[in-house]
CSV table of C-alpha atoms and ligand atoms in Angstrom, one decimal:
chain,number,residue,atom,x,y,z
A,254,UNK,CA,-2.8,2.6,-7.2
A,255,UNK,CA,-6.3,3.7,-6.4
A,256,UNK,CA,-8.8,0.9,-7.0
A,257,UNK,CA,-11.9,3.1,-7.3
A,258,UNK,CA,-10.8,6.1,-9.3
A,259,UNK,CA,-13.7,7.3,-11.5
A,260,UNK,CA,-16.2,5.1,-9.7
A,261,UNK,CA,-19.4,6.0,-7.9
A,262,UNK,CA,-20.3,4.0,-4.7
A,263,UNK,CA,-23.5,4.1,-2.6
A,264,UNK,CA,-23.0,3.1,1.1
A,265,UNK,CA,-26.1,2.8,3.2
A,266,UNK,CA,-25.9,3.2,7.0
A,267,UNK,CA,-22.8,5.2,6.3
A,268,UNK,CA,-23.4,7.4,9.4
A,269,UNK,CA,-22.8,4.3,11.6
A,270,UNK,CA,-19.8,2.4,12.7
A,271,UNK,CA,-19.1,-0.1,9.9
A,272,UNK,CA,-20.7,2.1,7.2
A,273,UNK,CA,-18.6,5.1,8.0
A,274,UNK,CA,-15.5,3.0,7.8
A,275,UNK,CA,-16.5,1.6,4.4
A,276,UNK,CA,-17.3,5.1,3.1
A,277,UNK,CA,-13.9,6.4,4.3
A,278,UNK,CA,-12.1,3.4,2.8
A,279,UNK,CA,-13.8,3.6,-0.7
A,280,UNK,CA,-13.2,7.4,-0.9
A,281,UNK,CA,-9.6,7.0,0.2
A,282,UNK,CA,-9.2,4.8,-2.9
A,283,UNK,CA,-10.7,7.3,-5.3
A,284,UNK,CA,-14.5,6.6,-5.3
A,285,UNK,CA,-17.1,9.3,-5.2
A,286,UNK,CA,-19.1,8.0,-2.2
A,287,UNK,CA,-22.7,8.6,-1.6
A,288,UNK,CA,-22.9,8.6,2.1
A,289,UNK,CA,-26.5,7.8,3.0
A,290,UNK,CA,-28.3,7.3,6.3
A,291,UNK,CA,-31.6,8.0,8.0
A,292,UNK,CA,-29.4,10.0,10.5
A,293,UNK,CA,-28.5,13.0,8.4
A,294,UNK,CA,-26.3,14.6,11.1
A,295,UNK,CA,-24.2,11.5,11.4
A,296,UNK,CA,-23.9,11.2,7.6
A,297,UNK,CA,-22.9,14.8,7.3
A,298,UNK,CA,-20.1,14.4,9.8
A,299,UNK,CA,-18.8,11.5,7.7
A,300,UNK,CA,-18.9,13.5,4.5
A,301,UNK,CA,-17.1,16.4,6.3
A,302,UNK,CA,-14.4,14.0,7.5
A,303,UNK,CA,-13.9,12.5,4.0
A,304,UNK,CA,-13.6,15.9,2.4
A,305,UNK,CA,-11.1,17.1,5.1
A,306,UNK,CA,-9.0,14.0,4.1
A,307,UNK,CA,-9.2,15.1,0.4
A,308,UNK,CA,-11.8,12.6,-0.7
A,309,UNK,CA,-15.1,13.0,-2.6
A,310,UNK,CA,-18.4,12.4,-0.9
A,311,UNK,CA,-22.0,13.5,-1.1
A,312,UNK,CA,-24.6,13.1,1.6
A,313,UNK,CA,-28.1,11.9,0.7
A,314,UNK,CA,-30.4,11.4,3.7
A,315,UNK,CA,-32.8,8.5,3.2
A,316,UNK,CA,-34.9,6.2,5.3
A,317,UNK,CA,-34.5,3.0,3.4
A,318,UNK,CA,-37.5,1.5,5.2
A,319,UNK,CA,-39.4,3.3,2.5
A,320,UNK,CA,-39.5,1.9,-1.0
A,321,UNK,CA,-39.8,5.3,-2.6
A,322,UNK,CA,-36.8,6.6,-0.7
A,323,UNK,CA,-34.8,3.6,-2.0
A,324,UNK,CA,-35.6,4.5,-5.6
A,325,UNK,CA,-35.1,8.2,-5.1
A,326,UNK,CA,-31.7,7.6,-3.5
A,327,UNK,CA,-30.4,5.6,-6.4
A,328,UNK,CA,-31.8,8.0,-9.0
A,329,UNK,CA,-30.2,11.0,-7.2
A,330,UNK,CA,-26.9,9.1,-6.9
A,331,UNK,CA,-27.0,8.1,-10.6
A,332,UNK,CA,-27.8,11.7,-11.6
A,333,UNK,CA,-24.4,12.9,-10.2
A,334,UNK,CA,-22.2,11.2,-12.8
A,335,UNK,CA,-24.5,9.0,-14.8
A,336,UNK,CA,-23.2,5.9,-13.2
A,337,UNK,CA,-23.4,3.8,-10.0
A,338,UNK,CA,-20.6,1.2,-9.9
A,339,UNK,CA,-20.8,-0.1,-6.3
A,340,UNK,CA,-23.7,-0.5,-3.9
A,341,UNK,CA,-22.9,-1.4,-0.3
A,342,UNK,CA,-26.1,-2.5,1.5
A,343,UNK,CA,-24.8,-2.0,5.0
A,344,UNK,CA,-27.6,-0.3,7.0
A,345,UNK,CA,-29.2,-2.6,9.6
A,346,UNK,CA,-31.0,-2.7,12.9
A,347,UNK,CA,-30.9,-5.3,15.7
A,348,UNK,CA,-34.1,-5.8,17.7
A,349,UNK,CA,-33.3,-8.2,20.5
A,350,UNK,CA,-35.8,-10.9,21.7
A,351,UNK,CA,-37.1,-14.4,21.2
A,352,UNK,CA,-40.3,-15.4,19.5
A,353,UNK,CA,-42.6,-14.7,22.4
A,354,UNK,CA,-40.9,-11.5,23.7
A,355,UNK,CA,-40.6,-9.7,20.3
A,356,UNK,CA,-43.4,-7.4,19.2
A,357,UNK,CA,-45.0,-7.7,15.7
A,358,UNK,CA,-43.4,-4.3,15.0
A,359,UNK,CA,-39.9,-5.6,16.0
A,360,UNK,CA,-40.3,-8.5,13.5
A,361,UNK,CA,-41.7,-6.4,10.7
A,362,UNK,CA,-39.3,-3.5,10.9
A,363,UNK,CA,-36.3,-5.9,11.1
A,364,UNK,CA,-37.3,-7.4,7.7
A,365,UNK,CA,-38.2,-4.0,6.3
A,366,UNK,CA,-34.8,-2.4,7.1
A,367,UNK,CA,-32.5,-5.4,6.9
A,368,UNK,CA,-33.9,-7.2,3.9
A,369,UNK,CA,-36.6,-5.3,2.0
A,370,UNK,CA,-34.4,-2.3,1.6
A,371,UNK,CA,-31.9,-4.5,-0.3
A,372,UNK,CA,-34.6,-5.7,-2.6
A,373,UNK,CA,-35.7,-2.2,-3.5
A,374,UNK,CA,-32.2,-0.7,-3.7
A,375,UNK,CA,-30.9,-3.6,-5.9
A,376,UNK,CA,-34.0,-3.3,-8.2
A,377,UNK,CA,-33.3,0.4,-8.6
A,378,UNK,CA,-29.5,0.0,-9.2
A,379,UNK,CA,-29.3,-3.1,-11.3
A,380,UNK,CA,-30.6,-1.6,-14.6
A,381,UNK,CA,-27.9,1.1,-14.3
A,382,UNK,CA,-25.2,-1.4,-13.6
A,383,UNK,CA,-26.3,-3.7,-16.4
A,384,UNK,CA,-26.5,-0.8,-18.9
A,385,UNK,CA,-23.0,0.3,-17.7
A,386,UNK,CA,-21.4,-3.1,-18.3
A,387,UNK,CA,-21.4,-4.4,-14.7
A,388,UNK,CA,-20.9,-3.5,-11.1
A,389,UNK,CA,-20.4,-4.8,-7.6
A,390,UNK,CA,-23.0,-5.2,-4.8
A,391,UNK,CA,-21.8,-6.0,-1.3
A,392,UNK,CA,-24.4,-6.8,1.3
A,393,UNK,CA,-23.8,-6.9,5.1
A,394,UNK,CA,-25.2,-10.1,6.5
A,395,UNK,CA,-23.9,-11.4,9.8
A,396,UNK,CA,-22.2,-14.3,11.4
A,397,UNK,CA,-25.5,-14.6,13.3
A,398,UNK,CA,-27.3,-15.3,10.1
A,399,UNK,CA,-25.1,-18.4,9.7
A,400,UNK,CA,-24.8,-19.5,13.3
A,401,UNK,CA,-27.6,-17.9,15.3
A,402,UNK,CA,-26.8,-16.4,18.7
A,403,UNK,CA,-29.7,-16.8,21.2
A,404,UNK,CA,-32.4,-14.3,21.7
A,405,UNK,CA,-32.1,-12.5,18.4
A,406,UNK,CA,-34.6,-14.5,16.2
A,407,UNK,CA,-35.7,-11.5,14.1
A,408,UNK,CA,-32.2,-10.2,13.4
A,409,UNK,CA,-30.7,-13.6,12.8
A,410,UNK,CA,-33.5,-14.6,10.4
A,411,UNK,CA,-33.2,-11.4,8.4
A,412,UNK,CA,-29.4,-12.0,8.1
A,413,UNK,CA,-29.9,-15.6,7.0
A,414,UNK,CA,-32.3,-14.2,4.4
A,415,UNK,CA,-29.7,-11.6,3.3
A,416,UNK,CA,-27.3,-14.5,2.7
A,417,UNK,CA,-29.8,-16.4,0.6
A,418,UNK,CA,-30.8,-13.1,-1.3
A,419,UNK,CA,-27.1,-12.5,-2.0
A,420,UNK,CA,-26.6,-16.0,-3.5
A,421,UNK,CA,-29.7,-15.8,-5.6
A,422,UNK,CA,-28.9,-12.3,-7.0
A,423,UNK,CA,-25.4,-13.4,-7.8
A,424,UNK,CA,-26.6,-16.3,-9.8
A,425,UNK,CA,-29.1,-14.3,-11.7
A,426,UNK,CA,-26.9,-11.4,-12.6
A,427,UNK,CA,-23.4,-12.9,-13.0
A,428,UNK,CA,-24.0,-13.1,-16.8
A,429,UNK,CA,-24.4,-9.3,-16.7
A,430,UNK,CA,-21.1,-9.0,-14.9
A,431,UNK,CA,-22.8,-7.7,-11.7
A,432,UNK,CA,-21.0,-9.4,-8.8
A,433,UNK,CA,-22.9,-9.8,-5.6
A,434,UNK,CA,-21.3,-10.9,-2.4
A,435,UNK,CA,-22.0,-10.6,1.4
A,436,UNK,CA,-19.8,-10.1,4.4
A,437,UNK,CA,-20.7,-11.9,7.6
A,438,UNK,CA,-19.1,-10.0,10.5
A,439,UNK,CA,-18.7,-11.4,14.0
A,440,UNK,CA,-18.5,-9.0,16.9
A,441,UNK,CA,-17.3,-5.6,15.6
A,442,UNK,CA,-16.8,-2.6,17.9
A,443,UNK,CA,-19.6,-0.1,16.7
A,444,UNK,CA,-22.5,1.8,18.3
A,445,UNK,CA,-24.7,-1.2,17.5
A,446,UNK,CA,-22.5,-3.4,19.5
A,447,UNK,CA,-22.1,-0.9,22.3
A,448,UNK,CA,-25.9,-0.7,22.6
A,449,UNK,CA,-26.1,-4.5,22.7
A,450,UNK,CA,-23.5,-4.9,25.5
A,451,UNK,CA,-25.2,-2.1,27.5
A,452,UNK,CA,-28.4,-4.2,27.4
A,453,UNK,CA,-26.7,-7.4,28.3
A,454,UNK,CA,-24.5,-6.0,31.1
A,455,UNK,CA,-21.3,-7.4,29.5
A,456,UNK,CA,-18.1,-5.4,28.7
A,457,UNK,CA,-15.9,-5.2,25.6
A,458,UNK,CA,-13.3,-7.2,27.6
A,459,UNK,CA,-15.9,-10.0,28.1
A,460,UNK,CA,-16.5,-10.1,24.4
A,461,UNK,CA,-12.8,-10.1,23.6
A,462,UNK,CA,-12.4,-13.3,25.6
A,463,UNK,CA,-15.0,-15.1,23.5
A,464,UNK,CA,-13.0,-14.6,20.2
A,465,UNK,CA,-10.3,-17.1,19.5
A,466,UNK,CA,-8.2,-14.3,18.0
A,467,UNK,CA,-8.3,-12.5,21.3
A,468,UNK,CA,-10.3,-9.5,20.5
A,469,UNK,CA,-13.4,-8.3,18.7
A,470,UNK,CA,-13.1,-6.7,15.3
A,471,UNK,CA,-12.7,-3.1,14.1
A,472,UNK,CA,-15.0,-1.4,11.6
A,473,UNK,CA,-11.9,-0.7,9.4
A,474,UNK,CA,-11.3,-4.4,9.1
A,475,UNK,CA,-14.7,-5.0,7.7
A,476,UNK,CA,-14.2,-2.0,5.4
A,477,UNK,CA,-11.0,-3.5,4.0
A,478,UNK,CA,-12.9,-6.7,3.2
A,479,UNK,CA,-15.8,-4.8,1.6
A,480,UNK,CA,-13.4,-2.7,-0.5
A,481,UNK,CA,-11.7,-5.9,-1.7
A,482,UNK,CA,-15.0,-7.5,-2.7
A,483,UNK,CA,-16.1,-4.3,-4.5
A,484,UNK,CA,-12.8,-4.1,-6.4
A,485,UNK,CA,-11.6,-5.7,-9.6
A,486,UNK,CA,-9.2,-7.8,-7.6
A,487,UNK,CA,-12.3,-9.9,-6.6
A,488,UNK,CA,-13.2,-10.3,-10.3
A,489,UNK,CA,-14.2,-14.0,-10.0
A,490,UNK,CA,-15.7,-13.8,-6.5
A,491,UNK,CA,-19.5,-13.8,-6.9
A,492,UNK,CA,-22.2,-15.2,-4.7
A,493,UNK,CA,-19.8,-15.7,-1.7
A,494,UNK,CA,-20.6,-15.2,2.0
A,495,UNK,CA,-17.4,-14.1,3.6
A,496,UNK,CA,-17.0,-14.5,7.3
A,497,UNK,CA,-14.9,-12.0,9.2
A,498,UNK,CA,-15.0,-13.2,12.8
A,499,UNK,CA,-11.5,-13.7,14.3
A,500,UNK,CA,-12.4,-17.5,14.1
A,501,UNK,CA,-15.4,-17.1,16.4
A,502,UNK,CA,-18.2,-19.5,15.2
A,503,UNK,CA,-21.0,-18.7,17.7
A,504,UNK,CA,-21.5,-15.7,20.0
B,214,NAD,N1,-21.4,-4.4,14.9
B,214,NAD,C1,-21.4,-5.7,14.8
B,214,NAD,O1,-20.9,-6.5,15.6
B,214,NAD,C2,-22.1,-6.3,13.6
B,214,NAD,C3,-21.9,-7.7,13.4
B,214,NAD,C4,-22.5,-8.3,12.2
B,214,NAD,C5,-23.2,-7.5,11.3
B,214,NAD,N2,-23.4,-6.2,11.6
B,214,NAD,C6,-24.1,-5.4,10.6
B,214,NAD,O2,-23.3,-4.4,10.1
B,214,NAD,C7,-24.2,-3.3,9.6
B,214,NAD,C8,-23.7,-2.0,10.3
B,214,NAD,O3,-23.8,-2.1,11.7
B,214,NAD,P1,-23.1,-1.2,12.7
B,214,NAD,O4,-22.6,-2.1,13.8
B,214,NAD,O5,-22.1,-0.3,12.0
B,214,NAD,O6,-24.3,-0.5,13.4
B,214,NAD,P2,-24.6,1.1,13.6
B,214,NAD,O7,-25.8,1.1,14.4
B,214,NAD,O8,-23.4,1.8,14.0
B,214,NAD,O9,-24.9,1.6,12.1
B,214,NAD,C9,-26.1,1.3,11.4
B,214,NAD,C10,-26.5,2.5,10.6
B,214,NAD,O10,-27.7,2.2,9.9
B,214,NAD,C11,-28.5,3.3,9.9
B,214,NAD,N3,-29.9,2.9,9.7
B,214,NAD,C12,-30.7,2.2,10.5
B,214,NAD,N4,-32.0,2.2,10.0
B,214,NAD,C13,-31.9,2.9,8.8
B,214,NAD,C14,-32.9,3.2,7.9
B,214,NAD,N5,-34.2,2.9,8.0
B,214,NAD,N6,-32.6,4.0,6.8
B,214,NAD,C15,-31.3,4.3,6.6
B,214,NAD,N7,-30.3,4.1,7.5
B,214,NAD,C16,-30.6,3.4,8.6
B,214,NAD,C17,-28.3,3.9,11.3
B,214,NAD,O11,-28.8,5.3,11.4
B,214,NAD,C18,-26.8,3.7,11.5
B,214,NAD,O12,-26.1,4.9,11.1
B,214,NAD,C19,-25.6,-3.7,10.0
B,214,NAD,O13,-26.2,-4.3,8.9
B,214,NAD,C20,-25.4,-4.8,11.1
B,214,NAD,O14,-26.4,-5.7,11.2
B,214,NAD,C21,-22.8,-5.6,12.6
């Protein structure tokens, strides 16, 4: 049975590693997926792939660092079928550094992209979800928001804030049947992780050894969790921060 037949889902950062896997997974289960990213080429490729597999998807390019872009994105998505059932706040950036090495710009843009975008997108989407009788929001936090890895103070602090934002939103809108949860991935093999290991001089095999499960995670594994949390099977899961780490507690 397809869990998202007749539903409309927005996935941010859907041109990237985890976001594209989420978009593919939701569409394979029947959703019309709004594939949105600041990188329009990457997002278009994802849409083409989904359509080639028989799914439904629409690309909307948006820089979610801009408040107006967040509102326009939601309004355009809503205009397609007069509904938005699922919002996956997945887009994120990772500026490496400690307090003294980070620039002001690194700090500010980390909060703008990783946290403020969720504030604006949720403000835009909530009235539609409430009017439609409910919905599901899944935010991408990080294991590092719960157990900080060294030298990533801006990233880790934004992800801790995403966790707190998720729990607050869930409490406030549970009475409206809008379920809000977050996933907290560990090391997942994506372009973001590839960029990180290039900077640190480590290899994937080095990272595999740090995970008790014996390997780092796959984007499809995060996508499966996001799909579960967005589905009616998770009807009573609200305000949860779900770790997906292969039992790794700290990087
Ligand atoms: N890969 C990991 O190990 C890992 C671990 C924990 C959490 N995460 C989180 O998962 C999410 C996805 O990460 P990923 O690893 O797939 O990275 P990625 O770099 O492959 O994908 C991120 C996507 O977000 C998009 N994006 C960045 N800034 C944007 C903006 N201003 N507007 C719109 N889109 C923008 C990028 O273009 C990119 O396509 C992020 O929130 C990241 O912090 C990743």
